[in-house]
mmCIF file of C-alpha atoms in Angstrom:
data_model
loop_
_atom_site.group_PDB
_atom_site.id
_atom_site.type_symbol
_atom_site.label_atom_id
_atom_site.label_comp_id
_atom_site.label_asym_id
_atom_site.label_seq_id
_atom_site.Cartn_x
_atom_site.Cartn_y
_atom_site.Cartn_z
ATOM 1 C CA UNK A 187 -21.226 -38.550 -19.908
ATOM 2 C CA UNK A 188 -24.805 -38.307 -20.163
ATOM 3 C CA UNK A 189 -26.615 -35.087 -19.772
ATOM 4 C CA UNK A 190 -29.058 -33.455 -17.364
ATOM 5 C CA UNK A 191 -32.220 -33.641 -19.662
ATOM 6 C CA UNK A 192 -30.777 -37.383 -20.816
ATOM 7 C CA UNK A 193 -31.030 -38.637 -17.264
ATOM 8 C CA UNK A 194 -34.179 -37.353 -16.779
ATOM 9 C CA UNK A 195 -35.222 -39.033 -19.807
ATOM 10 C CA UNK A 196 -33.661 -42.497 -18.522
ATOM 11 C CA UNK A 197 -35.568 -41.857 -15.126
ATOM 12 C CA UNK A 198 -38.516 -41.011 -16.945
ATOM 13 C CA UNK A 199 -38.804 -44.327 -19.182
ATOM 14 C CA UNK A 200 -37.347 -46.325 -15.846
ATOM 15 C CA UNK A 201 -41.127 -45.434 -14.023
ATOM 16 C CA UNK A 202 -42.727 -45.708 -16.684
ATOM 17 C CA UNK A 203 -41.643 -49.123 -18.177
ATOM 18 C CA UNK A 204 -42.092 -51.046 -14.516
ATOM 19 C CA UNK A 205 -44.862 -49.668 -14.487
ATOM 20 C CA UNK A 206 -46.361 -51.189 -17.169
ATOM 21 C CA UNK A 207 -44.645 -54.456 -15.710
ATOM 22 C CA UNK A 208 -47.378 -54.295 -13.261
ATOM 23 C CA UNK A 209 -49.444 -55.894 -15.458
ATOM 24 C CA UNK A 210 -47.566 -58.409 -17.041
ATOM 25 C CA UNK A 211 -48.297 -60.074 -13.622
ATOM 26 C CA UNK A 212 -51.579 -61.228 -14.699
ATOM 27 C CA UNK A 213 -50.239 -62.944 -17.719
ATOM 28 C CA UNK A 214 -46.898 -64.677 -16.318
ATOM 29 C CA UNK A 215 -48.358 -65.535 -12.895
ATOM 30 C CA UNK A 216 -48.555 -69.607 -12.111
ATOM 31 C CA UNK A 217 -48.710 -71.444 -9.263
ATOM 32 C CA UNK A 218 -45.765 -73.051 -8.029
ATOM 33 C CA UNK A 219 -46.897 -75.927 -6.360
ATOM 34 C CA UNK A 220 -44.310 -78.396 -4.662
ATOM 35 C CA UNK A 221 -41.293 -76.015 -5.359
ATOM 36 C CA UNK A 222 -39.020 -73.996 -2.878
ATOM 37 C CA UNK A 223 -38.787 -70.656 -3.552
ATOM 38 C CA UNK A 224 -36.395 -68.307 -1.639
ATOM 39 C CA UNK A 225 -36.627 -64.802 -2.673
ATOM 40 C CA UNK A 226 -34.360 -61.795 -2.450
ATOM 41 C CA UNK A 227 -30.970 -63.212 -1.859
ATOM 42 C CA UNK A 228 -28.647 -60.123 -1.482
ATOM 43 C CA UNK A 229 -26.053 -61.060 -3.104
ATOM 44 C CA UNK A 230 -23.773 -57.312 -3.161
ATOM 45 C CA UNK A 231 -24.245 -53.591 -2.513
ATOM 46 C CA UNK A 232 -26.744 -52.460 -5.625
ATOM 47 C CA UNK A 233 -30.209 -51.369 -5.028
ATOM 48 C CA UNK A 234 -30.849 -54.689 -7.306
ATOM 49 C CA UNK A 235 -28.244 -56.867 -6.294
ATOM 50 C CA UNK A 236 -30.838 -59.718 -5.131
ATOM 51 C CA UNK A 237 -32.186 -63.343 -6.921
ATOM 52 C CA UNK A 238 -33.985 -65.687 -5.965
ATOM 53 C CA UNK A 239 -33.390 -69.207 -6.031
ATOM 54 C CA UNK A 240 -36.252 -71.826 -6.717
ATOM 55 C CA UNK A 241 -36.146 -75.571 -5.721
ATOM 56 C CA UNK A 242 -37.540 -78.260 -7.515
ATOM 57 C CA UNK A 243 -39.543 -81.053 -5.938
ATOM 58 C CA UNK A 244 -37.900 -83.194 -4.112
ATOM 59 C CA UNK A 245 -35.260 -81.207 -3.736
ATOM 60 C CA UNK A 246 -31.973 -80.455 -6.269
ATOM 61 C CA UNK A 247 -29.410 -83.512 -5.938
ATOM 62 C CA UNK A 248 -27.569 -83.608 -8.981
ATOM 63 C CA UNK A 249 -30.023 -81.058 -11.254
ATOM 64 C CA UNK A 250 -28.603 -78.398 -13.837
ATOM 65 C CA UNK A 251 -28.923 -75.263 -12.894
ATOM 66 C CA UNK A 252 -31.109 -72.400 -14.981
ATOM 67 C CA UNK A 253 -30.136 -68.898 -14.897
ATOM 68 C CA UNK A 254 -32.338 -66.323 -15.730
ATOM 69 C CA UNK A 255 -31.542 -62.138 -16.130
ATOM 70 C CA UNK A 256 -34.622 -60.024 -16.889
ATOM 71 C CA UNK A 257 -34.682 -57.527 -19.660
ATOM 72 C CA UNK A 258 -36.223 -54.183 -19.377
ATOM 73 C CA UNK A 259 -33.771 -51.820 -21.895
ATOM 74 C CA UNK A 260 -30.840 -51.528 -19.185
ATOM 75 C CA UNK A 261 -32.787 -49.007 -17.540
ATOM 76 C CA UNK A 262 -35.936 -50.950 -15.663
ATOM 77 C CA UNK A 263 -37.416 -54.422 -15.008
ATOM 78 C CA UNK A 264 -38.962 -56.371 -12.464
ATOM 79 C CA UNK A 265 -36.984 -59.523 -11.359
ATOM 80 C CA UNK A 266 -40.341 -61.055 -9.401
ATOM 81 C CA UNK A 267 -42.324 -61.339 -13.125
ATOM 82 C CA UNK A 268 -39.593 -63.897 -14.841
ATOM 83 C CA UNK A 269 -39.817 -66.171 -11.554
ATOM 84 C CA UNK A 270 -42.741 -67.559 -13.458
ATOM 85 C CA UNK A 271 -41.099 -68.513 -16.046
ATOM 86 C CA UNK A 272 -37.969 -70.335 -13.917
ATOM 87 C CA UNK A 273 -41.055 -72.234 -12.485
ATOM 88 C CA UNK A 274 -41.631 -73.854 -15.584
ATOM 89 C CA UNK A 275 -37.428 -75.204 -15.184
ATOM 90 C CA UNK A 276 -37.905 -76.036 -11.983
ATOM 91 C CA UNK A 277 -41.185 -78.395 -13.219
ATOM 92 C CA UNK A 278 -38.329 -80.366 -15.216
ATOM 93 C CA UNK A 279 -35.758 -80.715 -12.380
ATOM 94 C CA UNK A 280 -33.757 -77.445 -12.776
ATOM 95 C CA UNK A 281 -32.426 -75.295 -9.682
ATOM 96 C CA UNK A 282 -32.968 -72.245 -10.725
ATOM 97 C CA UNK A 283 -31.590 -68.798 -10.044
ATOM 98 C CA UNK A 284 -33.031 -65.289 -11.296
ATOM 99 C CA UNK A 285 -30.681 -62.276 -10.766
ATOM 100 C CA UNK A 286 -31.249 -58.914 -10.710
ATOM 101 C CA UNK A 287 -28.912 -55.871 -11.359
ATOM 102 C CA UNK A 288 -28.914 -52.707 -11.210
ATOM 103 C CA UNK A 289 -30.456 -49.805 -13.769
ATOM 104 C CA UNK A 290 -28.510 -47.965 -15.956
ATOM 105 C CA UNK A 291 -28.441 -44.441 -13.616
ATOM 106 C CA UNK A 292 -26.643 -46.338 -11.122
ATOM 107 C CA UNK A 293 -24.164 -48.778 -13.460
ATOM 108 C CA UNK A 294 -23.170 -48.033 -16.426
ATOM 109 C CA UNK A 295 -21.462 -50.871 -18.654
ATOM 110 C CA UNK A 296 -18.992 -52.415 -17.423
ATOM 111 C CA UNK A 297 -20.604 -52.630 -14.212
ATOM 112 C CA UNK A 298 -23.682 -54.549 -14.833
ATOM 113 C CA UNK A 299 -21.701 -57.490 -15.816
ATOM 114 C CA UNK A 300 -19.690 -56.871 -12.547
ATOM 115 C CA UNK A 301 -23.105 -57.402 -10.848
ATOM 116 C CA UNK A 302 -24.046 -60.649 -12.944
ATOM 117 C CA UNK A 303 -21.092 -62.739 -12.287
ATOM 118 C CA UNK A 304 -21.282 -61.790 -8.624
ATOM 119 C CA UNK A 305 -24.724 -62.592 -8.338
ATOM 120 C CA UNK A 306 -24.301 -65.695 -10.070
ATOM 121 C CA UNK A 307 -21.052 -66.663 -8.127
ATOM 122 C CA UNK A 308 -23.652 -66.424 -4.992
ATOM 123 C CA UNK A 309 -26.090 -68.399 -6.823
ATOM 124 C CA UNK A 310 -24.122 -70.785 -8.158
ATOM 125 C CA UNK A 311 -22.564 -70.930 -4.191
ATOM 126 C CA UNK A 312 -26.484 -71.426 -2.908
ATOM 127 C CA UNK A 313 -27.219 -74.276 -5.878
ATOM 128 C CA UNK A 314 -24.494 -76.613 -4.969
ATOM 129 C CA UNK A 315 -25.791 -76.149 -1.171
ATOM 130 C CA UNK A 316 -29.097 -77.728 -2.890
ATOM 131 C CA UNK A 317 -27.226 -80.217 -4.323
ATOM 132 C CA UNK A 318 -26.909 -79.074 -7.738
ATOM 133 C CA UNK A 319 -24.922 -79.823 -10.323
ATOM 134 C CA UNK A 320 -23.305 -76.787 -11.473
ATOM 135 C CA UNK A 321 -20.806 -78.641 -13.880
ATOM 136 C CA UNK A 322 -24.278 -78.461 -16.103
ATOM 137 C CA UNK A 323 -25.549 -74.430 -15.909
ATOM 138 C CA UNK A 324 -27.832 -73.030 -18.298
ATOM 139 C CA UNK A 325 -27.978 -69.159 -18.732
ATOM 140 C CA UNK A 326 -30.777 -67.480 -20.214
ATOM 141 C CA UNK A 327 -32.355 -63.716 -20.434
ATOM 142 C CA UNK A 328 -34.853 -61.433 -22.251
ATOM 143 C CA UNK A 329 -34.472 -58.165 -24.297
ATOM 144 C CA UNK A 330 -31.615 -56.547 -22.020
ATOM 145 C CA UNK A 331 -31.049 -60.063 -20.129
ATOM 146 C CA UNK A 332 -30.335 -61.638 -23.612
ATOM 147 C CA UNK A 333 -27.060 -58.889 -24.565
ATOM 148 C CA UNK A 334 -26.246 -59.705 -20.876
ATOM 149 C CA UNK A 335 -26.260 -63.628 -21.650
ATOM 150 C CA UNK A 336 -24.113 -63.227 -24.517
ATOM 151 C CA UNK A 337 -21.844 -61.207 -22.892
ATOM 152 C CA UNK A 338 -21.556 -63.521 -19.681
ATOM 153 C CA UNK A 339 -20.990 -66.444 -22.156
ATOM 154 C CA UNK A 340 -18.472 -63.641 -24.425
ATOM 155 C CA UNK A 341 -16.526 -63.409 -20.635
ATOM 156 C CA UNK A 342 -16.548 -66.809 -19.733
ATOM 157 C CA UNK A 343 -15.472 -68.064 -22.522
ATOM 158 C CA UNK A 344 -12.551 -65.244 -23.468
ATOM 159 C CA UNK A 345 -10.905 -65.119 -20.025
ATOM 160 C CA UNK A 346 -8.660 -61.713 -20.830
ATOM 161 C CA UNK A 347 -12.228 -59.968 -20.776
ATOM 162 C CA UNK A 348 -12.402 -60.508 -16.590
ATOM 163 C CA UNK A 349 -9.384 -57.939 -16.545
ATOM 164 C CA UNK A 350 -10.743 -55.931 -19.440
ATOM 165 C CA UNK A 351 -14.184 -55.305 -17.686
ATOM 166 C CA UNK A 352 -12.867 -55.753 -14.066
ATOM 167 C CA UNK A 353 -15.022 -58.437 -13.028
ATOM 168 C CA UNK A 354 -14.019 -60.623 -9.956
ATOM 169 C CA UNK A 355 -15.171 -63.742 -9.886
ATOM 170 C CA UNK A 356 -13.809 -66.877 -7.901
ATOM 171 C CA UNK A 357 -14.495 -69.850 -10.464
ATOM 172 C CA UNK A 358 -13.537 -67.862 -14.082
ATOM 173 C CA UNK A 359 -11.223 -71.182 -13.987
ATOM 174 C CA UNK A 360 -13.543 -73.562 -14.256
ATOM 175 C CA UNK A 361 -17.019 -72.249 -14.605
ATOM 176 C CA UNK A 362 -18.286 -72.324 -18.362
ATOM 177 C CA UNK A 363 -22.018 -71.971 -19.574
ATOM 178 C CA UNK A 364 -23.302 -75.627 -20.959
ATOM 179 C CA UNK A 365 -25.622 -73.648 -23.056
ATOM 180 C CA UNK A 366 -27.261 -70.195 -22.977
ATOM 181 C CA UNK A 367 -30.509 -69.028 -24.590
ATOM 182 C CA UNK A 368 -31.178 -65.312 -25.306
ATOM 183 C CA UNK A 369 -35.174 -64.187 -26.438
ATOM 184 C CA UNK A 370 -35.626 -61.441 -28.347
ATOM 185 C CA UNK A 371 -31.959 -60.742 -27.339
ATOM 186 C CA UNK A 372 -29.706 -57.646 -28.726
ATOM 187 C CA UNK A 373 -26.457 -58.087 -29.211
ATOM 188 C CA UNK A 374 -24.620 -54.793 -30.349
ATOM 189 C CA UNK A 375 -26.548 -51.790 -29.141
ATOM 190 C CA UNK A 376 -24.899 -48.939 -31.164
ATOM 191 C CA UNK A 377 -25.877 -51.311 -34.354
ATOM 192 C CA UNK A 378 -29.646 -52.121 -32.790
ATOM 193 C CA UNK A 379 -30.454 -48.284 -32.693
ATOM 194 C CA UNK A 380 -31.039 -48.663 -36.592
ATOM 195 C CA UNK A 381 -33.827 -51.058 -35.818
ATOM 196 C CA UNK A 382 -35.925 -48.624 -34.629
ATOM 197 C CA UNK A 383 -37.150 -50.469 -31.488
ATOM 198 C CA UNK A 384 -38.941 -47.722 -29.281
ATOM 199 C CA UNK A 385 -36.525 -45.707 -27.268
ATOM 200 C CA UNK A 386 -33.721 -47.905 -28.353
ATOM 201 C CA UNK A 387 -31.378 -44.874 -28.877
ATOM 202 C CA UNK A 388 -32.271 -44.008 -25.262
ATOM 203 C CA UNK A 389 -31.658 -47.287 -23.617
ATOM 204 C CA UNK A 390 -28.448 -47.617 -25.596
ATOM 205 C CA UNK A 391 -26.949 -44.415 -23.823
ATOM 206 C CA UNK A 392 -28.263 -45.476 -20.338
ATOM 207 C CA UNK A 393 -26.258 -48.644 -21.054
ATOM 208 C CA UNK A 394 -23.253 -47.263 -21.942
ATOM 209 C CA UNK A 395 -23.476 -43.470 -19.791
ATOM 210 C CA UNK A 396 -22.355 -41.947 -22.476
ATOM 211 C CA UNK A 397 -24.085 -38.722 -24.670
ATOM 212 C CA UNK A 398 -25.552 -39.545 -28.051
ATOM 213 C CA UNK A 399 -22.465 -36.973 -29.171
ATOM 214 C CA UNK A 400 -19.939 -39.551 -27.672
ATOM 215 C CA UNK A 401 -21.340 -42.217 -28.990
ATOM 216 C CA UNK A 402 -21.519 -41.103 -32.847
ATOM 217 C CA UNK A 403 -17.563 -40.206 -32.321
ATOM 218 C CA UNK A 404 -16.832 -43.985 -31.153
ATOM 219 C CA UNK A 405 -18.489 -45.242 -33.814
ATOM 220 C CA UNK A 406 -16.079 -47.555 -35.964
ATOM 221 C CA UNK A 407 -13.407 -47.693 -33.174
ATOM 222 C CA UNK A 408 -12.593 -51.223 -32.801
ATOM 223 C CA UNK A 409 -11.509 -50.772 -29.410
ATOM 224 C CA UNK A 410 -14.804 -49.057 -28.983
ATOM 225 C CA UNK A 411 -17.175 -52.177 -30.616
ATOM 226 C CA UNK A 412 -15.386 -55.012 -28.745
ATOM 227 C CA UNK A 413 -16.013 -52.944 -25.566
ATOM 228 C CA UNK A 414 -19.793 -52.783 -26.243
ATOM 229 C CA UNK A 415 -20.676 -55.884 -28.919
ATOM 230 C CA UNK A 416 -21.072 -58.886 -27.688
ATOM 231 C CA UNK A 417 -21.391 -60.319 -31.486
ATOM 232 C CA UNK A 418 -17.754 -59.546 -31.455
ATOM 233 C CA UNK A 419 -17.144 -62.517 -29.607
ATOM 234 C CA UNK A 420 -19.252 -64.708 -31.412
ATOM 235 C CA UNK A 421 -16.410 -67.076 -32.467
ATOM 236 C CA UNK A 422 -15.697 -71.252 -31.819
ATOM 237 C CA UNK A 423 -15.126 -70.991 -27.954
ATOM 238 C CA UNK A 424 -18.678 -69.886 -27.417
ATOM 239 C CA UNK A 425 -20.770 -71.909 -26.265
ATOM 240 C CA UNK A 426 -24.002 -73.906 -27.855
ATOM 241 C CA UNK A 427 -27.108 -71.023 -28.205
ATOM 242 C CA UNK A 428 -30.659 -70.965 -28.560
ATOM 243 C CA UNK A 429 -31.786 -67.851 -30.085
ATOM 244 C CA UNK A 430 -35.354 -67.007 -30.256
ATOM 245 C CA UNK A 431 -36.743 -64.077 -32.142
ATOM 246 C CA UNK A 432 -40.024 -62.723 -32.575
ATOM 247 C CA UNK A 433 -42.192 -62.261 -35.694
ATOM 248 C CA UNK A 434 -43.593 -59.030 -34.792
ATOM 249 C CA UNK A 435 -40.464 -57.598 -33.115
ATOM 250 C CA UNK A 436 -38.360 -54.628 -34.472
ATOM 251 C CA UNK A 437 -35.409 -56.271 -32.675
ATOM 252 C CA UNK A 438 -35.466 -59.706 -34.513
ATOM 253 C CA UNK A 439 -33.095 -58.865 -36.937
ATOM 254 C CA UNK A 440 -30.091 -58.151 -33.961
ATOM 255 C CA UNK A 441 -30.900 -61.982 -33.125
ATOM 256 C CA UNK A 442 -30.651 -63.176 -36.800
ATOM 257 C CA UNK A 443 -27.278 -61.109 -36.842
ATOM 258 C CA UNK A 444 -25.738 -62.903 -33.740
ATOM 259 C CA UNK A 445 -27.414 -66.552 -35.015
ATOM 260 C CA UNK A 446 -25.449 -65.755 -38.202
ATOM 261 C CA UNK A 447 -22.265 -65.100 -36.567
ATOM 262 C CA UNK A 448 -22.462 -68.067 -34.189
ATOM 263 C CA UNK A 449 -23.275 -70.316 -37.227
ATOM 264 C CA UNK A 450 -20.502 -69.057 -39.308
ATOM 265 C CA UNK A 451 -18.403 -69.809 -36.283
ATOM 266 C CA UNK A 452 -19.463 -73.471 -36.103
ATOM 267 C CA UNK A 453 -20.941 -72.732 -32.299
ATOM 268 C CA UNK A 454 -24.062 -75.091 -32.570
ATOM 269 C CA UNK A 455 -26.934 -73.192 -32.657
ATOM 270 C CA UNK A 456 -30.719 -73.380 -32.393
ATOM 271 C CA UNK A 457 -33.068 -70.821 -33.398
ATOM 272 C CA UNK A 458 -36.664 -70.474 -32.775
ATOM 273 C CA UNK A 459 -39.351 -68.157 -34.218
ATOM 274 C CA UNK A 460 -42.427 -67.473 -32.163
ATOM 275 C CA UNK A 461 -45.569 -66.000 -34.059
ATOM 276 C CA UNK A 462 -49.127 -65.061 -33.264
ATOM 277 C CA UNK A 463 -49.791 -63.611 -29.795
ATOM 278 C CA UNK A 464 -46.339 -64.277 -28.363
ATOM 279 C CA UNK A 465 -44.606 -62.867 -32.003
ATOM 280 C CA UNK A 466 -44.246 -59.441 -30.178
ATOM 281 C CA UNK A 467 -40.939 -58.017 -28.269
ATOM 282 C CA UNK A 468 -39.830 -61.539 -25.513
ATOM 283 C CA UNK A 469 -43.468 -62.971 -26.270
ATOM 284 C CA UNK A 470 -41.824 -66.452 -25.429
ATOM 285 C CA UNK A 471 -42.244 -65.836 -21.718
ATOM 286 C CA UNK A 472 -45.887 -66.198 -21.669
ATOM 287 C CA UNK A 473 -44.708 -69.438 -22.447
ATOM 288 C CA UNK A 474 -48.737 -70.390 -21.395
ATOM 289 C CA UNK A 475 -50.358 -68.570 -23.068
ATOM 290 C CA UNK A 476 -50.789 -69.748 -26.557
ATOM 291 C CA UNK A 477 -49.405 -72.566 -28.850
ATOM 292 C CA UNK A 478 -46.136 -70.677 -30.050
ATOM 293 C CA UNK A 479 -44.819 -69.664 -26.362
ATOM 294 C CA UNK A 480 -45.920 -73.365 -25.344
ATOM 295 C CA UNK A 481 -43.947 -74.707 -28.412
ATOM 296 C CA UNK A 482 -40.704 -72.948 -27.757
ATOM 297 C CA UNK A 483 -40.350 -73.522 -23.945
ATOM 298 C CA UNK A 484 -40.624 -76.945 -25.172
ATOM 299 C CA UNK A 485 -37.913 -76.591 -27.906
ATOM 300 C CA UNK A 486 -36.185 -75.090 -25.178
ATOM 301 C CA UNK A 487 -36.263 -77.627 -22.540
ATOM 302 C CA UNK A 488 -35.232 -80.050 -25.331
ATOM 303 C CA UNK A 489 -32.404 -78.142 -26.455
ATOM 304 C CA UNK A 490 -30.955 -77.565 -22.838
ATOM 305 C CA UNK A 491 -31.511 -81.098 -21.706
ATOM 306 C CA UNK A 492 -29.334 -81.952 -25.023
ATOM 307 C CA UNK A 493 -26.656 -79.562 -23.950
ATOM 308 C CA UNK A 494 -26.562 -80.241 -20.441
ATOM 309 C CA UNK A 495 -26.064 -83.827 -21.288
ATOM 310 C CA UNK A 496 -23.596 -83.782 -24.630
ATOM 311 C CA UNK A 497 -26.255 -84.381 -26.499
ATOM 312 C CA UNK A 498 -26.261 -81.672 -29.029
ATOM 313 C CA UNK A 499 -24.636 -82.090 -32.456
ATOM 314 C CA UNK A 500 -22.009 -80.190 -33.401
ATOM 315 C CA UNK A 501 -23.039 -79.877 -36.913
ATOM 316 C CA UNK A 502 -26.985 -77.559 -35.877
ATOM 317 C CA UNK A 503 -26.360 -74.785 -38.028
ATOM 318 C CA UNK A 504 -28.917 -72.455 -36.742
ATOM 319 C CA UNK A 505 -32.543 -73.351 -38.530
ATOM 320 C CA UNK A 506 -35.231 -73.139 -36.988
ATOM 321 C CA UNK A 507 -36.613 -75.627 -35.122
ATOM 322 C CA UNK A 508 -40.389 -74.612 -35.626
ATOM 323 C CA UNK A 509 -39.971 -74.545 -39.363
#
């Protein structure tokens, strides 16, 4: 349980982190000309539980779908700044869906990924009404939003986990990710604390509600790791990944980790490096802003559109694709 002066911390980091959101307004903001856009779908009871659902021209008959989850270290993030980049999916015929969830003071894990699949049983629900094609679903987050893809595709794909994490969701029969794409992901917080990514420590016991004491004595319980890691599940029934990392990012070696893993498992597996002005911590979604982010929305269009349409070779073993 965490403490007083722990959740004041978490509250404390929450302001101050969408705060500085604010501004990354000015550098993901694009028109949206010729799409539909309809914003804040409740989709449950959470202050957060909303997405929004965007349109392409011409409407979605038969389009994948593109699911997006912001990051924002469990415990903050604005939704609104990643429609942006789903605009760029929708440009290229995706319906796409951008879920929110709540922060860590009012779910702690299990319960965000409660929120996810319900949000995305909605969404997925308001797609096919658009005539999408949600056979063909591509899942995709930042930072936070990229553990939270792996662990949606960790679910999905390892059905006892709906018990294990009590998650209700009506199509855990048939619904399986084509393809999912984390960016500048994490993918076993009690491990990514030794990376020394600002506050990480913090964010890790926001996720998980527990005291840094608690944590330290569940360390090496196996029970305990394949409740939290979602590189645990990095085996053959996962499906195909895109990984992108960041040059200048304190956090790229958690996505060289789960690449790794998903390589040794024969999952096929992308991976993209992006450098310069969008090297820093999920610089890929100002995908606009300079050659690198342009490059590896591009790389990931390509890769998806592979996916979506059993395209992708079995035998990608996780190299770069900007190398």
């Amino acid at each position: 349980m965490l403490t007083k002066r722990e959740r004041a911390a978490i509250k404390c980091a929450e302001r101050r982190y969408n705060f500085s959101e604010l501004f990354l307004f000015l550098v993901f903001r694009r028109p949206h000309k010729g799409l539909t856009v309809l914003r804040d779908i409740r989709y449950g009871e959470g202050k957060h539980a909303f997405f929004d659902l965007v349109i392409p021209e011409g409407g979605g008959q038969g389009s994948p779908v593109f699911v997006y989850i912001h990051g924002g270290g469990f415990v903050s993030g604005r939704r609104h700044n990643r429609l942006y980049y789903c605009y760029e999916w929708a440009d290229k015929g995706y319906v796409c869906a951008n879920i929110g969830y709540d922060y860590a003071l009012d779910a702690a894990h299990p319960e965000h990924l409660r929120e996810l699949f319900a949000g995305l049983d909605r969404a997925l629900t308001e797609a096919e009404k658009a005539g999408a094609d949600t056979s063909r679903v591509v899942v995709a987050g930042d930072s936070a939003g990229g553990y939270f893809t792996a662990m949606l595709a960790a679910v999905s794909t390892h059905p006892e986990l709906y018990e294990k994490f009590g998650i209700e969701f009506s199509r855990q029969e048939t619904f399986r990710p084509a393809a999912c794409i984390t960016i500048s992901g994490l993918f076993d917080p009690v491990r990514a604390v030794g990376t020394r990514f600002p506050e990480m420590a913090l964010f890790t016991r926001a996720l998980l509600g527990m005291s840094q004491k608690e944590i330290d004595e569940a360390k090496g319980d196996e029970e305990f790791e394949r409740f939290v890691s979602a590189e645990r599940y990095a085996d053959a029934a996962m499906p195909p990944f895109m990984v992108v990392r960041s040059s200048a990012d304190r956090l790229r070696s958690e996505s060289e980790s789960f690449a790794a893993a998903l390589t040794a498992a024969g999952v096929p597996c992308r991976t993209f490096l992006t450098k310069g002005i969008n090297g820093v911590h999920a610089g890929a979604l100002a995908c606009r802003l300079a050659k690198s982010g342009r490059d590896c929305l591009a790389a990931a269009l390509d890769f998806a559109a592979c996916a979506t349409s059993g395209r992708l070779s079995a035998a990608e073993k996780g190299e770069d694709t900007n190398d």
